[in-house]
Short mmCIF file of C-alpha atoms in Angstrom, two decimals:
data_model
loop_
_atom_site.label_atom_id
_atom_site.label_comp_id
_atom_site.label_asym_id
_atom_site.label_seq_id
_atom_site.Cartn_x
_atom_site.Cartn_y
_atom_site.Cartn_z
CA MET A 2 -0.24 -0.25 0.26
CA GLU A 3 1.20 3.60 -0.65
CA THR A 4 0.02 7.18 -0.81
CA LEU A 5 0.72 9.34 -3.60
CA LYS A 6 -0.26 13.18 -3.82
CA PHE A 7 -0.92 15.27 -7.10
CA GLU A 8 -1.70 18.60 -7.94
CA PHE A 9 -2.52 20.32 -11.06
CA PRO A 10 -3.70 23.82 -11.95
CA ALA A 11 -7.69 24.31 -12.20
CA GLY A 12 -10.92 26.33 -12.75
CA GLN A 13 -12.84 27.47 -10.30
CA SER A 14 -14.46 25.57 -7.15
CA PRO A 15 -17.43 23.82 -7.61
CA ARG A 16 -20.29 23.63 -4.97
CA GLY A 17 -21.28 20.52 -3.28
CA ARG A 18 -19.49 17.30 -2.78
CA ALA A 19 -19.80 13.26 -4.57
CA LEU A 20 -19.06 10.00 -3.75
CA VAL A 21 -18.52 7.34 -6.24
CA GLY A 22 -16.96 3.73 -6.44
CA GLY A 23 -16.07 1.68 -3.72
CA VAL A 24 -12.80 -0.29 -2.13
CA GLY A 25 -13.88 -3.62 -3.88
CA SER A 26 -11.77 -5.56 -5.86
CA GLY A 27 -10.45 -3.75 -9.06
CA ASP A 28 -12.78 -1.14 -8.15
CA LEU A 29 -11.61 2.40 -6.37
CA GLU A 30 -14.00 4.87 -4.22
CA VAL A 31 -13.60 8.71 -5.15
CA LEU A 32 -14.30 11.18 -2.59
CA LEU A 33 -14.81 15.11 -4.65
CA GLU A 34 -15.00 17.66 -2.35
CA PRO A 35 -14.31 21.64 -3.14
CA GLY A 36 -10.67 23.04 -2.94
CA GLU A 37 -9.03 26.04 -3.20
CA ALA A 38 -9.54 27.97 -6.45
CA GLY A 39 -7.09 27.22 -8.95
CA MET A 40 -5.87 24.01 -7.50
CA LEU A 41 -6.91 20.43 -7.80
CA ARG A 42 -5.01 18.17 -5.24
CA LEU A 43 -5.44 14.68 -5.75
CA ASN A 44 -4.48 12.23 -2.76
CA VAL A 45 -4.55 8.43 -3.95
CA VAL A 46 -4.44 5.69 -1.26
CA THR A 47 -3.63 2.33 -3.44
CA SER A 48 -3.24 -0.95 -2.54
CA VAL A 49 -0.63 -1.37 -5.68
CA ASN A 50 3.14 -0.59 -4.82
CA GLY A 51 5.19 0.96 -7.49
CA SER A 52 2.43 2.95 -9.63
CA ALA A 53 3.13 6.52 -8.93
CA ALA A 54 4.10 7.02 -12.65
CA ARG A 55 1.05 5.36 -14.22
CA TRP A 56 -1.15 7.67 -11.74
CA GLN A 57 0.68 10.57 -12.89
CA ASN A 58 0.20 9.98 -16.93
CA LEU A 59 -3.28 9.26 -16.05
CA PHE A 60 -4.22 12.57 -14.51
CA GLU A 61 -1.89 14.39 -16.96
CA ARG A 62 -3.72 12.91 -19.96
CA MET A 63 -7.19 13.55 -18.68
CA PHE A 64 -6.94 17.17 -17.06
CA ARG A 65 -4.81 18.58 -20.43
CA GLU A 66 -7.92 17.91 -22.36
CA GLN A 67 -10.15 19.83 -19.99
CA THR A 68 -9.40 22.25 -17.21
CA PRO A 69 -10.45 20.27 -14.26
CA PRO A 70 -13.06 22.22 -11.31
CA ALA A 71 -10.71 23.52 -8.29
CA LEU A 72 -11.14 19.85 -5.86
CA ASN A 73 -9.63 18.39 -3.32
CA ILE A 74 -9.61 14.41 -4.56
CA GLU A 75 -9.26 11.34 -2.38
CA ILE A 76 -9.26 8.21 -3.85
CA HIS A 77 -8.68 4.47 -2.16
CA ASP A 78 -7.90 2.51 -5.03
CA PHE A 79 -8.38 -1.52 -4.35
CA GLY A 80 -6.12 -2.25 -7.98
CA ALA A 81 -8.47 -0.89 -10.70
CA THR A 82 -7.16 -0.56 -13.65
CA PRO A 83 -6.51 2.94 -15.44
CA GLY A 84 -9.80 2.57 -17.67
CA VAL A 85 -11.78 2.01 -14.75
CA VAL A 86 -9.90 4.79 -12.89
CA ARG A 87 -10.62 7.53 -15.37
CA LEU A 88 -14.42 5.94 -15.76
CA ARG A 89 -14.80 6.63 -11.56
CA LEU A 90 -13.25 10.11 -12.23
CA GLU A 91 -15.39 11.25 -14.95
CA GLN A 92 -18.30 9.64 -13.25
CA GLY A 93 -17.64 11.51 -9.80
CA LEU A 94 -17.31 15.09 -12.11
CA GLU A 95 -20.54 14.50 -13.90
CA GLU A 96 -22.35 13.99 -10.60
CA LEU A 97 -20.81 17.13 -9.38
CA GLN A 98 -22.06 18.95 -12.30
CA LEU A 99 -25.61 17.24 -11.62
CA GLU A 100 -25.01 18.50 -7.61
CA GLY A 101 -24.02 22.10 -8.97
CA ALA A 102 -27.04 22.25 -11.17
CA PHE A 103 -29.59 21.18 -8.00
CA HIS A 104 -27.83 23.80 -5.66
CA ASP A 105 -28.69 26.45 -8.74
CA MET B 10 -46.28 -12.12 -18.43
CA THR B 11 -43.08 -14.16 -20.55
CA ASP B 12 -39.90 -14.71 -18.41
CA THR B 13 -38.31 -12.07 -20.47
CA ALA B 14 -40.61 -8.95 -19.68
CA ARG B 15 -40.63 -9.67 -15.95
CA LEU B 16 -37.10 -9.98 -15.94
CA LEU B 17 -36.80 -6.71 -17.86
CA GLN B 18 -39.23 -5.03 -15.44
CA SER B 19 -37.57 -6.25 -12.35
CA ARG B 20 -35.26 -3.92 -10.85
CA SER B 21 -32.32 -6.15 -8.80
CA PHE B 22 -31.57 -5.58 -4.96
CA ILE B 23 -28.41 -7.48 -4.96
CA GLU B 24 -27.17 -5.48 -7.79
CA LEU B 25 -27.39 -2.47 -5.65
CA GLY B 26 -24.79 -0.88 -3.34
CA ALA B 27 -25.28 -0.50 0.43
CA ARG B 28 -25.94 3.13 -0.16
CA GLN B 29 -28.23 2.28 -2.92
CA ARG B 30 -30.18 -0.02 -1.07
CA ALA B 31 -30.91 2.13 1.73
CA ARG B 32 -31.69 4.97 -0.27
CA ALA B 33 -34.28 2.22 -2.27
CA LEU B 34 -35.68 1.51 0.73
CA LEU B 35 -36.43 5.19 2.54
CA ASP B 36 -39.87 7.02 1.71
CA GLN B 37 -38.57 9.31 -1.21
CA GLY B 38 -36.56 12.73 -0.15
CA SER B 39 -35.97 11.12 3.82
CA PHE B 40 -32.56 9.33 3.22
CA ARG B 41 -30.10 11.23 5.75
CA GLU B 42 -26.78 9.42 6.41
CA LEU B 43 -25.40 9.39 9.84
CA ILE B 44 -21.53 9.19 10.07
CA GLY B 45 -21.28 9.26 6.43
CA PRO B 46 -18.17 9.15 3.96
CA PHE B 47 -17.11 12.46 4.31
CA GLU B 48 -16.89 12.46 8.05
CA ARG B 49 -13.90 9.78 7.22
CA MET B 50 -14.40 7.65 10.17
CA MET B 51 -12.35 4.71 8.76
CA SER B 52 -10.72 1.84 10.10
CA PRO B 53 -7.37 3.00 12.27
CA TRP B 54 -6.38 -0.97 11.93
CA LEU B 55 -6.55 -1.70 8.11
CA PRO B 56 -3.58 0.79 7.14
CA LYS B 57 -1.11 -0.75 9.75
CA GLN B 58 -1.56 -3.90 8.03
CA GLY B 59 -0.95 -2.54 4.69
CA ILE B 60 -4.71 -2.79 3.51
CA VAL B 61 -6.88 0.27 2.14
CA THR B 62 -9.55 1.60 3.91
CA GLN B 63 -12.91 2.67 2.63
CA ALA B 64 -14.27 6.23 3.73
CA ASP B 65 -17.41 4.44 5.35
CA ASP B 66 -15.56 1.54 6.65
CA GLY B 67 -18.18 -0.63 4.56
CA VAL B 68 -21.64 0.15 6.79
CA VAL B 69 -23.86 2.70 5.72
CA ILE B 70 -26.23 4.17 8.61
CA ALA B 71 -29.13 5.59 7.29
CA LYS B 72 -31.96 7.45 8.96
CA GLY B 73 -35.48 8.53 7.47
CA THR B 74 -39.19 7.13 7.27
CA ILE B 75 -40.74 3.69 5.80
CA GLU B 76 -44.50 4.51 5.13
CA GLY B 77 -43.79 7.59 7.27
CA GLN B 78 -42.50 5.66 10.57
CA PRO B 79 -39.36 6.69 11.41
CA THR B 80 -37.15 4.12 10.60
CA VAL B 81 -33.10 3.83 10.54
CA ILE B 82 -31.43 1.13 8.11
CA ALA B 83 -27.65 0.09 8.59
CA ALA B 84 -26.48 -1.51 5.26
CA ILE B 85 -23.22 -3.58 4.98
CA GLU B 86 -21.29 -3.23 1.75
CA GLY B 87 -20.32 -6.59 0.82
CA SER B 88 -18.08 -5.97 -1.81
CA PHE B 89 -15.66 -3.83 0.91
CA GLN B 90 -13.38 -6.66 2.87
CA GLY B 91 -16.40 -9.14 2.49
CA GLY B 92 -18.62 -7.13 4.48
CA SER B 93 -16.60 -7.88 7.73
CA MET B 94 -17.02 -6.08 10.68
CA GLY B 95 -14.65 -4.00 12.17
CA GLU B 96 -14.34 -1.64 15.10
CA VAL B 97 -15.95 1.37 13.59
CA GLY B 98 -18.32 -0.11 11.38
CA GLY B 99 -19.41 -2.48 14.04
CA ALA B 100 -19.59 0.64 16.42
CA LYS B 101 -21.84 2.47 13.72
CA ILE B 102 -24.53 -0.30 13.51
CA ALA B 103 -24.72 -0.96 17.23
CA GLY B 104 -24.89 2.81 17.64
CA ALA B 105 -27.81 3.00 15.26
CA LEU B 106 -29.53 0.35 17.06
CA GLU B 107 -29.27 1.70 20.45
CA LEU B 108 -30.28 5.29 19.56
CA ALA B 109 -33.70 3.53 18.09
CA ALA B 110 -34.37 1.93 21.23
CA GLU B 111 -33.43 5.09 23.21
CA ASP B 112 -35.90 6.73 20.74
CA ASN B 113 -38.60 4.56 21.77
CA ARG B 114 -38.06 5.07 25.77
CA ASN B 115 -38.67 8.57 24.67
CA GLY B 116 -41.75 8.20 23.01
CA ILE B 117 -40.51 7.96 19.60
CA PRO B 118 -41.47 5.09 17.48
CA THR B 119 -38.03 4.29 15.26
CA ARG B 120 -37.75 0.93 14.01
CA ALA B 121 -34.65 -0.91 12.41
CA VAL B 122 -33.81 -2.62 9.22
CA LEU B 123 -30.58 -4.27 8.84
CA LEU B 124 -29.23 -5.19 5.26
CA LEU B 125 -26.43 -7.80 6.00
CA GLU B 126 -23.98 -8.85 3.81
CA THR B 127 -20.91 -9.96 5.89
CA GLY B 128 -18.44 -12.72 6.57
CA GLY B 129 -18.95 -12.17 10.23
CA VAL B 130 -15.64 -10.76 12.33
CA ARG B 131 -12.90 -8.79 10.17
CA LEU B 132 -10.02 -10.77 11.41
CA GLN B 133 -7.67 -8.07 11.19
CA GLU B 134 -9.59 -6.32 13.80
CA ALA B 135 -10.32 -9.31 15.80
CA ASN B 136 -11.28 -8.98 19.67
CA LEU B 137 -12.62 -5.35 18.53
CA GLY B 138 -14.91 -6.62 15.74
CA LEU B 139 -16.21 -9.35 17.77
CA ALA B 140 -16.97 -7.08 20.71
CA ALA B 141 -18.79 -4.99 17.91
CA ILE B 142 -20.99 -7.81 16.87
CA ALA B 143 -21.78 -8.49 20.63
CA GLU B 144 -22.80 -5.02 21.29
CA ILE B 145 -25.17 -5.07 17.92
CA GLN B 146 -26.74 -8.45 19.18
CA ALA B 147 -27.26 -6.79 22.66
CA ALA B 148 -28.85 -3.81 20.95
CA ILE B 149 -31.05 -5.81 18.49
CA VAL B 150 -32.12 -7.84 21.58
CA ASP B 151 -32.88 -4.87 23.24
CA LEU B 152 -34.76 -3.02 20.43
CA ARG B 153 -36.98 -5.46 19.57
CA GLN B 154 -38.80 -5.22 22.86
CA TYR B 155 -40.36 -2.15 21.37
CA GLN B 156 -40.21 -2.47 17.35
CA PRO B 157 -39.98 -5.18 15.01
CA VAL B 158 -36.16 -5.51 13.86
CA ILE B 159 -35.95 -6.88 10.37
CA ALA B 160 -32.81 -8.37 8.64
CA VAL B 161 -32.77 -8.70 4.90
CA ILE B 162 -30.09 -10.92 3.53
CA ALA B 163 -30.43 -10.72 -0.08
CA GLY B 164 -26.45 -11.93 -1.32
CA PRO B 165 -24.38 -12.21 -2.94
CA VAL B 166 -22.08 -12.35 -0.10
CA GLY B 167 -24.84 -13.92 2.46
CA CYS B 168 -24.14 -13.98 6.15
CA PHE B 169 -21.85 -15.66 8.27
CA GLY B 170 -20.15 -16.07 11.50
CA GLY B 171 -21.31 -13.97 14.61
CA MET B 172 -23.04 -11.77 12.27
CA SER B 173 -25.72 -14.93 11.76
CA ILE B 174 -26.62 -14.82 15.37
CA ALA B 175 -27.40 -11.14 15.14
CA ALA B 176 -29.65 -12.27 11.97
CA GLY B 177 -30.91 -15.27 14.15
CA LEU B 178 -31.75 -12.61 17.02
CA CYS B 179 -33.99 -10.31 14.48
CA SER B 180 -37.87 -10.35 14.70
CA TYR B 181 -37.93 -10.98 11.12
CA LEU B 182 -35.60 -12.66 8.60
CA ILE B 183 -36.10 -12.10 4.74
CA VAL B 184 -34.08 -13.66 2.17
CA THR B 185 -33.83 -14.52 -1.62
CA GLN B 186 -32.66 -17.56 -3.36
CA GLU B 187 -29.04 -15.67 -3.72
CA ALA B 188 -28.82 -15.35 0.15
CA ARG B 189 -26.41 -18.02 2.59
CA LEU B 190 -27.06 -17.98 6.08
CA GLY B 191 -24.39 -20.25 8.24
CA LEU B 192 -22.21 -19.67 11.35
CA ASN B 193 -19.23 -20.70 9.49
CA GLY B 194 -18.24 -20.34 5.76
CA PRO B 195 -18.25 -23.27 3.23
CA GLN B 196 -14.36 -23.05 3.29
CA VAL B 197 -14.07 -22.80 6.99
CA ILE B 198 -16.34 -26.38 6.89
CA GLU B 199 -14.20 -27.78 4.25
CA GLN B 200 -11.05 -26.97 6.23
CA GLU B 201 -12.38 -28.52 9.42
CA ALA B 202 -14.68 -31.74 8.00
CA GLY B 203 -12.31 -32.51 5.05
CA ILE B 204 -13.48 -32.07 1.07
CA GLU B 205 -14.88 -35.29 1.33
CA GLU B 206 -17.68 -34.35 3.30
CA TYR B 207 -18.06 -30.70 2.30
CA ASP B 208 -16.78 -29.38 -1.05
CA SER B 209 -16.77 -25.42 -0.99
CA ARG B 210 -16.48 -25.39 -4.45
CA ASP B 211 -19.60 -27.27 -5.29
CA ARG B 212 -22.05 -24.37 -5.04
CA PRO B 213 -25.59 -26.55 -5.54
CA PHE B 214 -24.58 -28.35 -2.56
CA ILE B 215 -23.67 -25.49 -0.49
CA TRP B 216 -26.81 -23.71 -1.87
CA SER B 217 -28.89 -27.16 -1.06
CA LEU B 218 -27.80 -26.70 2.96
CA THR B 219 -27.31 -23.24 3.67
CA GLY B 220 -29.03 -21.09 0.74
CA GLY B 221 -32.35 -19.00 1.19
CA GLU B 222 -34.50 -21.30 0.26
CA GLN B 223 -33.52 -24.32 2.41
CA ARG B 224 -33.56 -21.66 5.29
CA HIS B 225 -36.80 -20.68 4.51
CA VAL B 226 -38.38 -24.39 4.14
CA THR B 227 -36.67 -25.36 7.56
CA GLY B 228 -38.58 -22.29 9.58
CA LEU B 229 -34.97 -20.57 10.20
CA VAL B 230 -36.24 -17.35 7.94
CA ASP B 231 -39.77 -15.90 7.98
CA ALA B 232 -39.98 -14.74 4.40
CA TYR B 233 -38.14 -16.04 0.94
CA VAL B 234 -38.58 -13.25 -1.80
CA PRO B 235 -37.64 -12.63 -5.23
CA ASP B 236 -34.60 -10.65 -6.02
CA ASP B 237 -36.85 -7.35 -6.68
CA THR B 238 -36.22 -4.22 -4.69
CA GLU B 239 -40.17 -3.39 -4.75
CA THR B 240 -41.29 -7.18 -3.52
CA ILE B 241 -38.45 -6.61 -0.96
CA HIS B 242 -39.95 -3.35 -0.25
CA ALA B 243 -43.01 -4.70 0.12
CA GLN B 244 -42.12 -7.30 2.13
CA ILE B 245 -40.59 -5.13 5.06
CA ARG B 246 -43.45 -3.13 4.72
CA THR B 247 -45.71 -6.11 5.64
CA CYS B 248 -43.25 -7.61 8.78
CA PHE B 249 -43.83 -3.61 10.20
CA ARG B 250 -47.46 -3.74 9.95
CA GLN B 251 -47.31 -7.10 11.71
CA GLY B 252 -45.29 -5.64 14.47
CA LYS B 253 -43.51 -7.40 16.94
CA PRO B 254 -44.10 -11.67 17.01
CA ALA B 255 -45.41 -13.05 19.29
CA LEU B 256 -42.17 -14.80 20.35
CA GLU B 257 -38.97 -14.58 18.43
CA ARG B 258 -37.23 -17.16 16.80
CA SER B 259 -34.67 -17.23 19.46
CA ARG B 260 -36.97 -17.67 22.01
CA ARG B 261 -38.10 -20.33 20.49
CA TYR B 262 -34.72 -22.69 20.83
CA ALA B 263 -36.57 -25.22 23.02
CA TRP B 264 -38.40 -26.39 19.76
CA PHE B 265 -35.02 -26.16 17.68
CA LEU B 266 -33.22 -28.05 20.40
CA ASP B 267 -35.63 -30.71 20.29
CA ARG B 268 -35.46 -30.99 16.51
CA LEU B 269 -31.59 -31.26 16.95
CA GLY B 270 -31.89 -33.82 19.17
CA ARG B 271 -33.63 -36.13 16.86
CA LEU B 272 -30.47 -36.35 14.48
CA GLU B 273 -28.30 -39.05 14.04
CA PRO B 274 -24.88 -37.37 13.65
CA GLU B 275 -23.39 -40.81 12.63
CA GLN B 276 -25.46 -40.83 9.47
CA PRO B 277 -24.94 -38.40 6.35
CA ILE B 278 -27.09 -35.69 6.98
CA ASP B 279 -28.55 -33.76 3.44
CA ALA B 280 -30.61 -30.93 2.74
CA VAL B 281 -33.62 -33.51 2.46
CA THR B 282 -32.85 -34.75 5.85
CA VAL B 283 -33.14 -31.41 7.29
CA ARG B 284 -36.14 -30.38 5.85
CA ASP B 285 -37.85 -33.21 7.19
CA LEU B 286 -36.82 -32.81 10.32
CA TYR B 287 -38.08 -29.54 10.65
CA ALA B 288 -41.06 -30.15 8.63
CA ALA B 289 -42.40 -33.07 11.02
CA GLY B 290 -44.94 -31.15 13.39
CA ASP B 291 -45.33 -27.67 13.73
CA GLU B 292 -45.87 -27.07 17.57
CA GLY B 293 -43.10 -24.59 17.40
CA GLY B 294 -45.37 -22.23 15.25
CA VAL B 295 -42.55 -21.83 12.57
CA LYS B 296 -43.84 -19.93 9.38
#
């Protein structure tokens, strides 16, 4: 098990928070909460050791395409593949948008 | 209706996660989670052993209403560590049941539903998990004096270990075909008895002995329902409307002991033998 920290430039802080996934085999849990404006912070706890470069690449690819909202994201990973990680992150961001629309 | 049409219309309960299950059972808009995942009340013991924790420790406590009546639901997430009971998750369930009993002493008729998907104690937390299960059992016995405590074992994990005793203490127990209920899990029994006697990989054999249908026909559970959210919901409402049972199953122990006394342990015991044993005579009031 190891804990990894990542930071990326971000936009505005959204309203609301979201939880997706779970710490089951091959899955991960993602908690998304509003963060400091302009900054996306990710805290990853993963059961797979030596995977820092893989996470870095995955996040870079994802956030290069689109500037993410300012969030504190906590990930509890139980051996999810990069594809599953990306799906869960997108699901979390989508739920935040729905939550934001609900508040507006 | 064709089987296909029925399948397309039904909404699986087994496929729902713990939080979705609780939400599906409570009256719309009444769901409120207590000690939710964002409070980060996590197991302090798993990280010390190199195991990733889940933000809710695999237990969802939801307060709300069913048919307008105050209800608390404790739902176990079977996919996290086999739904095992650790210090935190166990304390969440015990605390919720204790508060429900306290509500009743203060004139608020709070009822409880337990959604059990658990292999029993979390071995990594040892005695702390066992202590929590003992607290859950004591709290069920306390609360059931005031209101029905309903347990649902839907599957796929089933309910084993100390938590199977907790299930047996509930006022009503509801299962599906996918459910299993037993003190020891199949692999533990295989290890003890030998694979010749008990092959844990033989699924039809395992379900024939510990599956939901067998547990229903032998009187160890009250209701056997299909895996459909609305049907399970309706069964819970029916049990609540019936109110407290005249005599809880765990207080009918004399009848069960009498039946067990008629078993011949030297003879191989199969599913049919057990059914016949429990079906002969119904003076125990088994449904």
